[in-house]
Short mmCIF file of C-alpha atoms in Angstrom, two decimals:
data_model
loop_
_atom_site.label_atom_id
_atom_site.label_comp_id
_atom_site.label_asym_id
_atom_site.label_seq_id
_atom_site.Cartn_x
_atom_site.Cartn_y
_atom_site.Cartn_z
CA MET A 96 -4.75 -28.66 -11.97
CA SER A 97 -4.46 -29.27 -8.75
CA ILE A 98 -4.11 -26.19 -6.78
CA HIS A 99 -2.27 -26.90 -4.26
CA SER A 100 0.63 -27.80 -6.94
CA ARG A 101 -0.14 -24.50 -8.06
CA THR A 102 2.58 -22.44 -8.49
CA GLN A 103 1.69 -19.76 -11.00
CA ARG A 104 -0.81 -18.00 -12.17
CA MET A 105 -4.49 -19.73 -13.19
CA THR A 106 -4.98 -18.95 -16.54
CA VAL A 107 -7.65 -19.06 -18.26
CA PRO A 108 -7.24 -21.77 -20.95
CA GLN A 109 -6.25 -23.95 -17.78
CA LEU A 110 -9.87 -22.93 -16.61
CA VAL A 111 -11.75 -24.13 -19.45
CA ALA A 112 -9.70 -27.30 -19.15
CA MET A 113 -10.98 -27.52 -16.02
CA LYS A 114 -14.40 -29.13 -17.35
CA SER A 115 -15.71 -31.98 -16.10
CA GLN A 116 -12.71 -32.84 -14.53
CA GLN A 117 -12.33 -30.80 -11.77
CA LYS A 118 -14.96 -28.16 -10.13
CA ILE A 119 -14.17 -24.83 -10.25
CA VAL A 120 -14.02 -22.48 -7.33
CA SER A 121 -14.81 -18.67 -7.45
CA LEU A 122 -14.93 -15.68 -4.38
CA THR A 123 -14.98 -12.31 -5.01
CA ALA A 124 -13.46 -10.10 -3.79
CA TYR A 125 -12.49 -6.02 -4.14
CA SER A 126 -10.35 -5.25 -1.33
CA SER A 127 -6.03 -6.54 -1.30
CA ALA A 128 -7.20 -7.99 2.80
CA ILE A 129 -9.78 -10.19 1.13
CA ALA A 130 -7.68 -11.19 -1.95
CA LYS A 131 -4.59 -12.10 -0.36
CA LEU A 132 -6.56 -14.40 1.91
CA ILE A 133 -8.74 -16.50 -0.90
CA ASP A 134 -5.76 -16.18 -3.26
CA PRO A 135 -4.46 -19.78 -2.48
CA LEU A 136 -7.64 -21.48 -1.97
CA VAL A 137 -9.95 -20.37 -5.48
CA ASP A 138 -9.55 -20.92 -9.08
CA PHE A 139 -10.40 -17.62 -9.70
CA ILE A 140 -11.44 -14.18 -7.78
CA LEU A 141 -14.34 -12.02 -9.28
CA VAL A 142 -13.90 -8.60 -8.81
CA GLY A 143 -18.16 -7.80 -9.38
CA ASP A 144 -19.93 -4.88 -9.75
CA SER A 145 -21.88 -6.46 -6.42
CA THR A 146 -18.74 -4.00 -4.84
CA ALA A 147 -21.39 -1.49 -5.60
CA MET A 148 -23.50 -3.23 -2.66
CA VAL A 149 -21.29 -4.60 -0.47
CA GLY A 150 -18.30 -2.64 -0.65
CA TYR A 151 -20.56 1.08 -0.82
CA GLY A 152 -24.11 0.21 0.35
CA ARG A 153 -25.74 1.09 -2.95
CA PRO A 154 -29.74 -0.27 -3.76
CA SER A 155 -27.86 -2.08 -6.56
CA THR A 156 -25.35 -2.32 -9.19
CA LEU A 157 -25.89 -0.20 -11.63
CA SER A 158 -24.54 2.63 -10.07
CA MET A 159 -20.52 1.29 -10.49
CA GLN A 160 -18.44 2.81 -12.75
CA LEU A 161 -15.62 1.81 -14.58
CA GLU A 162 -12.89 4.11 -12.97
CA GLU A 163 -14.03 1.73 -9.40
CA ILE A 164 -13.76 -1.19 -11.32
CA ILE A 165 -10.57 -0.50 -12.20
CA GLY A 166 -9.66 0.17 -8.82
CA HIS A 167 -10.60 -2.37 -7.22
CA THR A 168 -9.61 -4.45 -9.63
CA ARG A 169 -5.96 -3.50 -9.82
CA ALA A 170 -5.18 -3.72 -5.78
CA VAL A 171 -6.71 -7.44 -6.76
CA VAL A 172 -4.42 -8.13 -8.95
CA ASP A 173 -1.44 -6.76 -6.91
CA SER A 174 -2.26 -8.85 -4.22
CA THR A 175 -2.16 -12.15 -5.80
CA ARG A 176 -0.34 -14.43 -7.37
CA LEU A 177 -2.08 -17.73 -7.88
CA ALA A 178 -5.60 -17.00 -8.91
CA CYS A 179 -6.79 -15.76 -12.21
CA VAL A 180 -8.43 -12.29 -11.95
CA ILE A 181 -11.91 -11.62 -13.46
CA ALA A 182 -13.53 -7.71 -13.56
CA ASP A 183 -17.18 -7.36 -14.07
CA MET A 184 -17.94 -4.55 -16.83
CA PRO A 185 -19.77 -1.90 -15.11
CA PHE A 186 -22.99 -1.19 -16.86
CA GLY A 187 -23.14 1.74 -19.00
CA SER A 188 -19.01 0.18 -20.52
CA TYR A 189 -20.45 -1.99 -23.26
CA GLN A 190 -23.64 -1.73 -23.81
CA GLU A 191 -23.43 1.23 -26.52
CA SER A 192 -21.26 0.26 -29.09
CA ASN A 193 -18.80 -2.10 -29.92
CA GLU A 194 -15.52 0.16 -30.02
CA GLN A 195 -17.25 1.71 -26.66
CA ALA A 196 -17.03 -2.29 -25.69
CA PHE A 197 -13.66 -2.88 -26.92
CA ARG A 198 -12.23 0.76 -25.33
CA ASN A 199 -13.30 0.04 -22.07
CA CYS A 200 -12.38 -3.74 -22.02
CA ALA A 201 -9.14 -2.62 -22.83
CA GLN A 202 -7.95 -0.11 -20.71
CA VAL A 203 -9.53 -2.63 -18.46
CA LEU A 204 -6.60 -5.35 -18.54
CA ALA A 205 -4.18 -2.97 -19.35
CA ARG A 206 -4.24 -0.69 -16.51
CA THR A 207 -5.33 -3.52 -14.18
CA GLY A 208 -3.19 -7.00 -15.63
CA CYS A 209 -6.37 -8.94 -14.62
CA ASP A 210 -7.15 -12.03 -17.53
CA ALA A 211 -10.38 -11.51 -18.30
CA VAL A 212 -13.66 -9.55 -18.11
CA LYS A 213 -17.32 -10.27 -17.50
CA LEU A 214 -19.91 -9.35 -19.40
CA GLU A 215 -24.05 -9.64 -18.68
CA ALA A 216 -24.72 -10.50 -22.12
CA ASN A 217 -27.65 -11.60 -23.67
CA GLN A 218 -28.77 -12.61 -27.28
CA ALA A 219 -28.77 -8.61 -28.33
CA LEU A 220 -24.87 -8.38 -26.64
CA ALA A 221 -23.52 -11.78 -28.37
CA GLY A 222 -22.25 -9.37 -31.20
CA THR A 223 -20.07 -7.77 -28.60
CA VAL A 224 -18.66 -10.62 -26.96
CA GLU A 225 -18.04 -11.88 -30.73
CA PHE A 226 -16.32 -8.29 -31.42
CA LEU A 227 -14.20 -8.39 -27.97
CA VAL A 228 -12.73 -12.16 -28.32
CA ALA A 229 -11.42 -11.45 -32.01
CA ARG A 230 -9.34 -9.02 -30.60
CA GLY A 231 -7.68 -10.57 -27.74
CA ILE A 232 -10.38 -10.17 -24.71
CA PRO A 233 -11.61 -13.55 -23.40
CA VAL A 234 -15.00 -12.43 -21.92
CA MET A 235 -16.97 -14.77 -19.36
CA ALA A 236 -20.72 -14.45 -20.34
CA HIS A 237 -22.86 -13.61 -17.31
CA VAL A 238 -26.66 -14.96 -18.50
CA GLY A 239 -29.85 -15.48 -16.50
CA LEU A 240 -30.75 -13.15 -13.97
CA MET A 241 -28.72 -9.86 -14.24
CA PRO A 242 -28.76 -7.73 -12.19
CA GLN A 243 -28.22 -4.80 -14.96
CA PHE A 244 -31.44 -5.71 -15.99
CA VAL A 245 -32.79 -5.41 -12.83
CA ASN A 246 -35.40 -2.75 -14.05
CA VAL A 247 -36.38 -4.48 -16.92
CA MET A 248 -37.01 -7.71 -14.68
CA GLY A 249 -38.72 -6.10 -12.35
CA GLY A 250 -36.23 -7.13 -9.06
CA PHE A 251 -33.52 -9.57 -8.37
CA LYS A 252 -36.08 -12.71 -9.30
CA ALA A 253 -35.50 -16.36 -10.52
CA GLN A 254 -35.18 -16.80 -13.98
CA GLY A 255 -36.11 -19.42 -16.94
CA LEU A 256 -38.79 -20.62 -14.60
CA THR A 257 -41.47 -21.19 -17.29
CA ALA A 258 -40.41 -23.24 -20.33
CA GLU A 259 -40.56 -20.06 -22.77
CA THR A 260 -38.23 -17.63 -20.04
CA GLY A 261 -36.34 -21.50 -20.19
CA ALA A 262 -35.77 -21.81 -23.52
CA ARG A 263 -34.56 -17.51 -24.19
CA ILE A 264 -32.32 -17.78 -21.00
CA ALA A 265 -30.56 -21.26 -23.39
CA GLU A 266 -30.50 -18.89 -26.64
CA ASP A 267 -28.47 -16.25 -24.84
CA ALA A 268 -26.28 -18.89 -23.51
CA ARG A 269 -25.67 -20.77 -26.87
CA ALA A 270 -25.51 -17.43 -29.03
CA ASN A 271 -22.45 -15.94 -26.55
CA LEU A 272 -20.79 -19.85 -26.35
CA GLN A 273 -21.12 -19.33 -30.32
CA ALA A 274 -19.89 -16.12 -30.34
CA GLY A 275 -16.12 -16.93 -28.40
CA ALA A 276 -17.18 -16.62 -24.77
CA PHE A 277 -14.95 -18.85 -22.40
CA SER A 278 -16.95 -19.46 -19.87
CA LEU A 279 -20.76 -18.82 -18.68
CA LEU A 280 -22.09 -17.85 -15.71
CA LEU A 281 -25.53 -18.69 -14.81
CA GLU A 282 -26.92 -16.51 -12.22
CA GLY A 283 -30.56 -17.01 -10.26
CA VAL A 284 -31.29 -20.31 -13.44
CA ALA A 285 -33.83 -22.38 -12.91
CA GLU A 286 -31.60 -25.70 -11.71
CA GLY A 287 -32.88 -27.71 -14.98
CA VAL A 288 -32.61 -25.50 -17.23
CA ALA A 289 -28.53 -24.70 -15.71
CA ARG A 290 -28.04 -28.25 -15.90
CA GLN A 291 -29.08 -28.72 -19.37
CA ILE A 292 -26.80 -25.61 -20.37
CA THR A 293 -24.04 -27.03 -18.49
CA LEU A 294 -24.58 -30.34 -20.30
CA ASP A 295 -24.82 -28.24 -23.81
CA SER A 296 -22.03 -26.00 -23.45
CA ALA A 297 -18.38 -27.47 -24.23
CA MET A 298 -17.50 -24.71 -21.65
CA PRO A 299 -17.18 -24.05 -18.42
CA THR A 300 -20.64 -23.06 -16.57
CA ILE A 301 -20.33 -21.21 -13.10
CA GLY A 302 -22.83 -21.32 -11.28
CA ILE A 303 -24.66 -18.69 -8.76
CA GLY A 304 -27.96 -19.78 -7.61
CA ALA A 305 -28.39 -22.62 -10.29
CA SER A 306 -27.66 -25.58 -10.16
CA PRO A 307 -24.80 -28.26 -8.52
CA ALA A 308 -24.21 -29.84 -12.25
CA CYS A 309 -22.35 -26.80 -13.13
CA ASP A 310 -18.78 -26.68 -13.83
CA GLY A 311 -18.12 -24.64 -10.97
CA GLN A 312 -19.42 -22.36 -7.93
CA VAL A 313 -18.99 -18.62 -7.46
CA LEU A 314 -20.34 -16.99 -4.21
CA VAL A 315 -19.83 -13.31 -2.76
CA THR A 316 -17.47 -13.78 -0.34
CA GLU A 317 -19.38 -10.97 2.16
CA ASP A 318 -22.15 -13.68 2.26
CA VAL A 319 -20.29 -16.69 2.99
CA LEU A 320 -18.66 -14.44 6.05
CA GLY A 321 -22.05 -13.19 7.17
CA LEU A 322 -21.48 -9.70 6.48
CA GLY A 323 -23.79 -9.33 3.44
CA GLY A 324 -26.94 -7.95 5.79
CA GLU A 325 -29.53 -9.54 7.36
CA GLN A 326 -31.36 -10.54 3.96
CA MET A 327 -29.66 -13.53 2.31
CA PRO A 328 -30.23 -14.77 -0.82
CA ARG A 329 -31.91 -18.24 -1.19
CA PHE A 330 -29.04 -19.69 -3.13
CA VAL A 331 -26.23 -18.31 0.06
CA LYS A 332 -24.27 -21.16 1.96
CA GLN A 333 -23.26 -18.75 5.31
CA TYR A 334 -19.90 -20.55 6.47
CA ALA A 335 -18.96 -18.19 9.72
CA ASP A 336 -20.78 -15.46 11.01
CA VAL A 337 -17.35 -12.89 10.95
CA GLY A 338 -19.93 -9.98 11.52
CA ALA A 339 -20.14 -11.23 15.20
CA VAL A 340 -16.58 -11.56 15.79
CA ILE A 341 -15.75 -8.01 14.69
CA ARG A 342 -17.99 -6.66 17.16
CA ASP A 343 -16.75 -8.26 19.78
CA ALA A 344 -13.11 -6.82 19.19
CA CYS A 345 -14.59 -3.42 18.07
CA GLU A 346 -16.54 -2.79 21.17
CA ARG A 347 -13.50 -4.56 23.46
CA PHE A 348 -11.12 -1.71 22.11
CA ALA A 349 -13.97 1.25 22.98
CA ASP A 350 -14.73 -0.14 26.06
CA ASP A 351 -10.66 -0.12 26.94
CA VAL A 352 -10.10 3.00 25.14
CA ARG A 353 -13.29 4.61 27.78
CA HIS A 354 -11.91 3.52 30.87
CA GLY A 355 -7.99 4.01 29.80
CA ARG A 356 -7.02 0.77 29.57
CA PHE A 357 -5.49 1.09 25.99
CA PRO A 358 -2.97 2.56 25.20
CA GLU A 359 -0.50 0.50 27.54
CA ALA A 360 2.93 1.80 27.98
CA ARG A 361 4.03 -1.57 25.97
CA HIS A 362 2.01 0.36 23.09
CA CYS A 363 4.53 3.65 23.14
CA TYR A 364 7.53 5.23 22.18
CA GLY A 365 10.45 7.12 23.72
CA LEU A 366 8.76 5.94 27.25
#
């Protein structure tokens, strides 16, 4: 479906149907302002647990809370009408048991109106994916570099650079697809591994630091806009320096206030 001809919100089945037909475009959002801007430009918006880092300035995604994801996702859904909205399930909200996962995922869908959830899922969690899908919850499975596994992985490092680790990621992908995941998000995965997973998968793959062969690409919007900080991941392409624009505007505002140039009479009432 052409994005320019869309009049209703993109659905999960429509995203799936885009595989091998048209590249899928995604960006992240956690606020109304950004969501409104990107809504007509992307196929799906990811409300990522990366919000913990770009929105709250925390060192990792591990501290993101379920209530925070629900609040941000509701803001994105309420501010958009065209893009499919997918919510990241935070660390600790689905790993304990299938029942815990269903309870929390169902709460996210019911309270936000989003279309699907994303889980960081290796082979051990494929059973949870199957449990959720069987009960009506669409799941995007995230494999490769999984930020919620940062302490196990020893940092934010590219994955699949050896034959052994590449094979393990391929098995994670295969297990989650067999469990019913409608899509795979491949993060920080060796290009050849991501390319082969995409070729082997009947469902769309979304790359972030993976391969141009993936069926779609996602980036953190703050990184695209130059708001992501000084150290940018290798896989990021910065398209603008919005930070410079914001700094300039705020500097001029501060200067006007300090020198009595703002507010002027036209900014006041009852004169």
